[in-house]
Structures are given as structure tokens and as C-alpha cells.
XYZ file of C-alpha atoms in Angstrom:
415
model
C 38.044 34.134 47.418
C 36.889 30.766 48.805
C 33.304 29.541 48.594
C 31.859 29.200 52.094
C 28.461 27.696 51.177
C 28.293 25.023 48.464
C 24.734 23.664 48.074
C 24.238 20.244 46.527
C 22.074 20.427 43.369
C 18.856 18.441 42.998
C 19.581 15.199 41.136
C 17.422 12.980 38.887
C 16.088 9.565 39.864
C 18.723 6.990 38.852
C 17.901 4.800 35.838
C 18.142 1.032 35.895
C 20.881 -0.455 33.703
C 21.446 -4.137 34.362
C 21.667 -6.060 31.037
C 21.281 -9.825 30.899
C 25.019 -10.540 30.664
C 25.516 -8.876 34.080
C 22.838 -11.046 35.688
C 24.365 -14.117 34.041
C 27.825 -13.390 35.453
C 26.437 -12.666 38.952
C 24.864 -16.137 38.945
C 28.069 -17.730 37.607
C 30.352 -16.140 40.217
C 30.050 -18.767 43.027
C 31.014 -21.557 40.592
C 33.896 -19.502 39.155
C 35.288 -18.884 42.631
C 35.719 -22.624 43.241
C 38.630 -22.561 40.771
C 39.921 -19.092 41.709
C 42.996 -18.450 43.872
C 43.094 -14.641 43.815
C 40.239 -12.193 43.345
C 41.527 -8.971 41.816
C 38.821 -6.367 42.376
C 39.277 -3.188 40.335
C 37.699 0.053 41.547
C 37.921 3.647 40.361
C 40.149 5.833 42.551
C 37.695 8.723 42.206
C 34.887 6.532 43.609
C 36.636 4.137 46.015
C 33.380 3.420 47.890
C 30.723 3.930 45.210
C 32.544 1.557 42.830
C 32.256 -1.293 45.358
C 29.794 -3.817 43.960
C 28.141 -5.007 47.136
C 25.944 -7.518 45.262
C 29.085 -9.651 44.836
C 30.131 -9.442 48.495
C 28.110 -12.459 49.640
C 29.782 -14.802 47.144
C 33.251 -13.441 47.999
C 32.754 -13.863 51.746
C 31.470 -17.436 51.268
C 34.524 -18.203 49.102
C 36.882 -17.033 51.863
C 35.091 -19.069 54.522
C 35.161 -22.211 52.365
C 38.911 -21.726 51.885
C 39.516 -21.723 55.616
C 39.510 -18.083 56.746
C 38.271 -17.434 60.283
C 34.785 -15.781 60.178
C 35.550 -13.946 63.424
C 39.086 -12.819 62.538
C 39.663 -11.714 58.910
C 43.467 -11.903 59.401
C 43.525 -15.517 60.646
C 43.313 -18.586 58.473
C 42.230 -21.830 60.152
C 42.939 -24.135 57.194
C 45.606 -23.160 54.650
C 45.007 -25.591 51.817
C 45.780 -23.240 48.938
C 45.888 -19.633 47.807
C 42.877 -17.478 48.672
C 43.620 -13.757 48.483
C 41.564 -10.671 47.739
C 43.369 -7.680 46.237
C 41.610 -4.345 45.737
C 43.225 -2.165 43.073
C 42.244 1.514 42.988
C 42.772 2.185 39.294
C 43.336 5.559 37.575
C 45.329 6.870 40.542
C 46.506 9.876 38.540
C 42.952 11.282 38.811
C 42.981 11.760 42.614
C 45.327 13.921 44.740
C 48.423 12.110 46.009
C 48.031 13.483 49.557
C 44.980 11.301 50.280
C 46.342 7.955 49.136
C 48.266 6.869 52.224
C 45.567 8.044 54.686
C 43.018 6.160 52.597
C 45.118 2.966 52.599
C 45.433 3.149 56.380
C 41.731 3.818 56.850
C 40.808 0.860 54.620
C 43.267 -1.444 56.402
C 41.538 -0.561 59.668
C 37.998 -1.017 58.381
C 38.572 -3.918 55.918
C 41.507 -6.011 57.239
C 40.667 -8.871 54.841
C 41.490 -6.728 51.780
C 44.878 -5.626 50.506
C 44.491 -2.190 48.887
C 46.863 -0.627 46.382
C 46.671 2.257 43.905
C 47.624 1.780 40.271
C 47.586 3.237 36.795
C 48.349 1.316 33.618
C 50.487 4.288 32.556
C 52.849 3.826 35.533
C 55.142 0.788 34.986
C 56.097 0.808 38.678
C 52.455 0.190 39.676
C 52.051 -2.681 37.209
C 55.372 -4.196 38.337
C 54.237 -3.963 41.981
C 50.955 -5.717 41.186
C 52.762 -8.393 39.182
C 55.184 -9.015 42.073
C 52.297 -9.392 44.523
C 50.692 -12.078 42.336
C 54.036 -13.848 41.852
C 54.661 -13.847 45.627
C 51.219 -15.362 46.251
C 52.008 -18.107 43.719
C 55.415 -18.830 45.303
C 53.836 -19.255 48.728
C 52.066 -22.298 47.273
C 54.757 -24.111 45.234
C 52.749 -27.346 45.173
C 50.114 -25.697 42.974
C 50.754 -26.003 39.235
C 49.308 -22.540 38.500
C 47.669 -19.510 40.068
C 44.249 -18.483 38.745
C 43.233 -14.831 39.117
C 39.641 -13.627 38.632
C 39.346 -9.922 37.786
C 36.042 -8.308 38.786
C 34.634 -4.809 39.058
C 32.029 -2.349 37.846
C 31.817 -1.237 34.195
C 34.548 1.046 32.851
C 36.880 0.904 35.860
C 39.716 -0.252 33.570
C 39.849 -4.035 34.096
C 40.818 -4.993 30.535
C 43.352 -2.169 30.170
C 45.048 -3.105 33.455
C 45.181 -6.780 32.465
C 46.798 -5.921 29.135
C 49.464 -3.911 30.981
C 49.979 -6.765 33.460
C 50.471 -9.238 30.603
C 53.002 -6.972 28.894
C 54.913 -6.659 32.172
C 54.851 -10.374 33.047
C 55.747 -11.872 29.673
C 58.977 -10.722 28.036
C 59.096 -9.867 24.369
C 56.322 -8.576 22.132
C 52.837 -9.599 23.250
C 49.664 -8.659 21.399
C 46.985 -6.753 23.259
C 44.886 -9.537 24.692
C 41.613 -7.724 25.368
C 39.653 -5.104 23.515
C 39.162 -1.886 25.477
C 36.692 0.976 25.151
C 35.841 4.265 26.850
C 32.207 3.136 26.865
C 30.956 0.681 29.509
C 29.779 -2.816 28.681
C 32.264 -3.877 25.960
C 33.240 -7.075 27.828
C 30.037 -9.141 28.031
C 31.329 -12.642 28.700
C 33.976 -14.368 30.777
C 37.258 -14.312 28.868
C 39.425 -17.285 28.071
C 42.417 -17.651 30.388
C 45.084 -15.029 29.815
C 48.650 -15.922 30.744
C 50.178 -13.004 32.689
C 53.331 -14.695 34.023
C 55.406 -17.715 32.936
C 57.444 -18.492 36.072
C 55.521 -19.115 38.218
C 52.560 -19.773 35.957
C 49.812 -17.180 36.547
C 46.578 -16.973 34.563
C 43.890 -14.290 34.713
C 40.239 -14.193 33.657
C 38.629 -10.932 32.581
C 34.934 -10.588 33.428
C 32.033 -8.347 32.405
C 31.649 -5.152 34.379
C 28.669 -5.608 36.690
C 26.494 -2.659 37.690
C 24.276 -2.640 40.783
C 20.803 -3.992 39.859
C 19.263 -1.006 41.643
C 21.122 2.169 42.578
C 18.869 3.042 45.515
C 16.216 5.523 46.535
C 16.335 9.099 47.741
C 19.361 11.377 47.722
C 21.831 8.507 48.242
C 20.613 6.581 45.199
C 20.449 9.701 43.027
C 23.996 10.739 43.949
C 25.315 7.212 43.449
C 23.911 7.104 39.927
C 25.293 10.507 38.904
C 28.764 9.628 40.218
C 28.881 6.411 38.191
C 27.575 8.197 35.100
C 30.301 10.844 35.429
C 33.059 8.227 35.215
C 31.205 6.726 32.201
C 30.295 3.630 34.234
C 26.673 3.807 33.048
C 25.562 3.595 29.435
C 25.802 6.999 27.740
C 22.438 8.609 27.086
C 20.673 7.435 30.250
C 21.522 10.738 31.945
C 20.989 14.300 30.814
C 24.406 15.963 30.482
C 23.261 19.110 32.304
C 22.403 16.989 35.361
C 25.930 15.541 35.285
C 27.449 19.001 34.765
C 25.485 20.339 37.739
C 26.866 17.691 40.095
C 30.364 17.991 38.624
C 30.399 21.744 39.266
C 29.313 21.115 42.868
C 31.952 18.433 43.466
C 34.827 20.439 41.963
C 33.849 23.326 44.261
C 34.003 20.953 47.248
C 37.427 19.617 46.228
C 38.905 23.106 45.964
C 36.620 25.996 47.015
C 39.457 28.514 46.529
C 40.626 27.595 43.012
C 38.449 24.851 41.505
C 39.801 23.039 38.434
C 37.146 24.426 36.069
C 38.622 27.946 36.335
C 41.107 26.749 33.691
C 38.191 26.841 31.223
C 37.048 30.391 32.037
C 38.573 33.803 31.254
C 41.511 34.887 33.410
C 40.374 36.417 36.687
C 37.134 34.400 36.890
C 35.887 33.513 40.381
C 34.431 30.218 41.684
C 30.773 29.783 40.678
C 27.911 27.921 42.351
C 25.092 28.510 39.839
C 25.202 26.056 36.910
C 23.403 28.335 34.418
C 25.857 31.153 35.107
C 28.814 28.785 34.716
C 27.571 27.250 31.443
C 26.904 30.695 29.973
C 30.438 31.802 30.816
C 31.861 28.590 29.388
C 29.792 28.814 26.174
C 30.845 32.431 25.692
C 34.504 31.566 26.328
C 34.431 28.656 23.856
C 32.361 30.464 21.200
C 29.441 28.011 21.477
C 26.646 29.999 19.805
C 23.328 28.744 18.403
C 21.221 30.383 15.745
C 19.941 33.748 16.823
C 23.193 34.516 18.657
C 22.012 32.471 21.663
C 24.592 30.791 23.898
C 24.569 26.995 23.497
C 24.621 25.920 27.161
C 23.642 22.316 26.296
C 26.782 21.910 24.207
C 28.785 23.594 26.974
C 27.521 20.997 29.505
C 28.659 18.131 27.241
C 32.042 19.801 26.762
C 32.461 20.332 30.530
C 31.814 16.677 31.409
C 34.070 15.332 28.653
C 36.814 17.821 29.571
C 36.766 16.570 33.156
C 36.968 12.913 32.042
C 40.207 13.741 30.250
C 42.544 16.625 31.188
C 40.184 18.209 33.747
C 40.504 15.244 36.080
C 44.289 15.601 36.052
C 43.995 19.299 36.957
C 41.620 18.507 39.827
C 44.016 15.829 41.109
C 46.928 18.275 41.257
C 45.401 20.312 44.109
C 47.382 20.387 47.349
C 46.073 19.621 50.833
C 44.695 22.805 52.410
C 44.944 21.875 56.106
C 46.396 25.299 56.938
C 42.950 26.774 56.335
C 41.803 25.463 59.713
C 43.947 28.001 61.563
C 42.186 30.984 59.937
C 38.673 29.809 60.817
C 36.850 31.435 63.707
C 35.474 29.338 66.596
C 32.304 27.572 65.439
C 33.168 27.989 61.754
C 33.936 25.091 59.413
C 34.972 24.592 55.810
C 34.087 21.761 53.460
C 36.961 19.618 52.244
C 37.060 16.515 50.071
C 39.130 13.868 48.312
C 37.844 12.093 45.229
C 34.067 12.088 44.839
C 33.290 9.840 47.823
C 35.028 11.652 50.679
C 33.798 14.920 52.114
C 34.202 16.337 55.606
C 34.178 19.580 57.582
C 37.443 21.256 58.579
C 37.185 23.175 61.866
C 39.621 25.226 64.031
C 40.064 22.134 66.245
C 41.671 20.237 63.357
C 45.248 21.228 64.142
C 48.191 18.858 63.639
C 49.783 17.648 66.864
C 52.688 15.728 65.301
C 54.897 15.586 62.230
C 52.406 13.226 60.608
C 49.521 15.298 61.931
C 47.931 16.342 58.628
C 47.807 12.740 57.366
C 46.429 11.528 60.715
C 43.630 14.110 60.614
C 42.745 13.161 57.036
C 42.779 9.457 57.947
C 40.385 10.101 60.841
C 38.031 12.045 58.570
C 38.157 9.233 55.992
C 37.399 6.592 58.612
C 34.296 8.563 59.606
C 33.236 8.692 55.925
C 33.716 4.910 55.595
C 31.639 4.339 58.751
C 28.874 6.501 57.288
C 29.023 4.520 54.036
C 28.766 1.190 55.893
C 25.822 2.461 57.954
C 24.049 3.589 54.772
C 24.609 0.200 53.134
C 23.341 -1.647 56.195
C 20.257 0.576 56.375
C 19.470 0.099 52.680
C 19.946 -3.659 52.758
C 17.844 -4.113 55.904
C 14.825 -2.501 54.218
C 13.480 -2.416 50.687
C 15.744 0.446 49.607
C 18.003 -1.992 47.776
C 15.165 -3.243 45.564
C 13.725 -1.505 42.528
C 9.930 -1.363 41.993
C 10.343 -4.081 39.333
C 12.277 -6.310 41.740
C 9.642 -5.798 44.468
C 6.878 -6.716 41.997
C 8.709 -9.892 40.958
C 9.260 -10.800 44.613
C 5.548 -10.330 45.334
C 4.615 -12.503 42.336
C 6.910 -15.300 43.525
C 5.442 -15.107 47.031
C 1.902 -15.250 45.601
C 2.806 -18.318 43.482
C 4.258 -20.014 46.568
C 1.079 -19.315 48.565
C -1.092 -20.745 45.799
C 1.115 -23.848 45.557
C 0.944 -24.450 49.314
C -2.832 -23.924 49.267
C -3.215 -26.421 46.426
C -1.091 -29.036 48.259
C -3.318 -28.825 51.364
C -6.385 -29.891 49.371
């Protein structure tokens, strides 16, 4: 039986995690871009919007304008003096359903025409070969250049180093040592790497960079949800979030992705039904897994940790195997709707009016829903950046101190 009402749980205030090496790289970026030909931005397929680091957008847009791209037409280049391309790679593609990939690509092409978007996984040689060929083709378009320099950027733990290692192994024949250390925990890469050769003919070099978190995740529900999403993919330092808070949101999101047969049912006894209440779910899971504390009490805290770690590994693959349920729209009564989602960033309502009108109808409907989600994301970002919602209390205090120092300096100069 499908869940008809899936309430979002209350979420904690997001912590601030912005170590000094992240601030250092953010300040270095404009200078690094002067010797960069291709920006390879890595995002997590499960969070294709949340894993956008908008604090880097200003530097990237300035870089494009300085290299001759038309500010009024992202597809037109006024001066073509050298390579200047931005590739967005949605990594870990095996953790999102296949049916949403093409609609997402089309939606992004419509909303962000200056970005080339592709899905990849380091475990799929075809994806790495495709990415390598794209970089080689960019290099061959500019034969006068002696080499192509690629700067790899992205948030923590989106898989930058792992993808670069795979790209190097694909581009250079013979045995090549793993060039970069990798870790399941965020923040391992803390400095700009030395140049890594990823192709010999033409000559292509890549720089790995530290994963950069947002300085402030935001206020209200949007900021709280943003923080929990990033913590779930291990993009935020472990220990800053209570595991039960993460488990609560994970349970909610898996119910949204498949309200009929959510992925977590694989953990429960046969015949179990979808669950909304976290305490009930964790008790069932603890009982199923034999997680008992002293006094024969169920260890729900341990069950929450197990649930989150399960999803980060095999659970994510189970969730990604769900099929598109567009046929559900035909069984809804007039005025009724059903929640549907893809990844953790896309959620919409399916109504009786959502009926395919062509062979490609299902994909077209999904694309339209995704475009609406992207518009909502852009509106939220614009609203936050126009006010003080993008500044933490500490940042506001520092800003006020700088303003006060400036006033005192001006007052002293008038004397």
C-alpha cells in the first residue's frame, strides 16, 4: 500500500564547517583560473543542485567573460583566443535512477546553456572514456596550444580524486600508480595538487583541489535541509550531526522516492509496510538486526547509524533501481496528487492531468517537473543572496566590525 501523506521531519540548525584551507582555496581561485583552460566541476548525482558551490560562481563567470564569452548569450563567444570550457560531471551515477538522467540533462541544458552536463561513475569505463574524449577534443580544437590545463573543483567527498585517478588510468597506457589519495571522509585533499598528466597526445594536465563547503548553509528550513543532505552523502565532517537526525530525513526521502516499496524494506522482516514514524522504524530495524542494549532494550541509536551507513553503500543502489511510476497518475481521482522524486533534490506532485501525449511523453513530463524544481532552486538562491540569509551570525558580526572600523577611519581623516 502506498503512502499518501509523507510529512517532512523537523531538522536541526546546520553547523558551520569551513576550515582555513577552504577559505584559502576560494581566495586563490581567480588567480588559478588565469592559467586554466577547462573547469571540471564534480557534483554528486544524488544532490545535483545542493552540491553546486555557488560561492565559486562569481569567479567562474568572470573567467568566462575575460576569455571572450558573450555576457548576454552564453552560447556565443566574441573572442576565441584559447580554450575556455566548463564541464559539469554528475558523479556516482549508479546511485540515482536511470530514468531521470536524460530529462535532467535536457532541463539543465535549457536552464544553464553555458554548462555541458554528463553523468559518470569511476566504475564504468565507458563514462571515463567519454570524459577523456571530451577533454581530448577540446585540446584538438586549439592545436596551437602546447597543453590543456584542467582545474577540478567541487564540494567535499563528491569523488574528485577518485575520478581523476580513473581518468589518468584511461588516458595513459600501461601501469600507472594511483596519483591521489582518496577517502570516504571529507576534507582529505587540503591543498592544490601538483599537475597530474591525464593524456599524452594531446598533452592534458589536471589539478585536483580541496573540496570547498559553503561558508554558511543558510537559515530556516532550506538551510537545515541543505545541511542534512550534505551530511548524508558524507560531505560534512562526521560527528557534526546526530545520526538520528540524518536517519529521520533519510527515512522521509526514501518514502518520497518510492512510497509503494521504499528501499529500506529490504532491511525489515518480509511483509513489512512503508513507515513514516522514525522511532517505529528504528525499533523494527534494531529488532531485526538483534541490536539489544543491557536490560533487553532495543538499541535504536545503533540502528540509526547502521541505517545511514547502509544507505551510503548498498542501500543507495537499491533506491536507484526503482522504476518510473508515471502510470500511477491514471488511478488518481480528480484533485488528488501523489509525491514523486528523483535523487534528493527533485520532488514534485503527480496529478491525473500528468498523462503522456506522445511516445516520449513520460520523459517530457519528468523534464517539465525538473525544470520547475530548478526554477524554484534559482529563486531560493536569489532570495537568500539578496538578503542576509547567506551570511552566518559570525560573518554578519565581522562585516559590522569592518564597517565600524571604516567609519572611525573616515571620521579621523576629517579632523
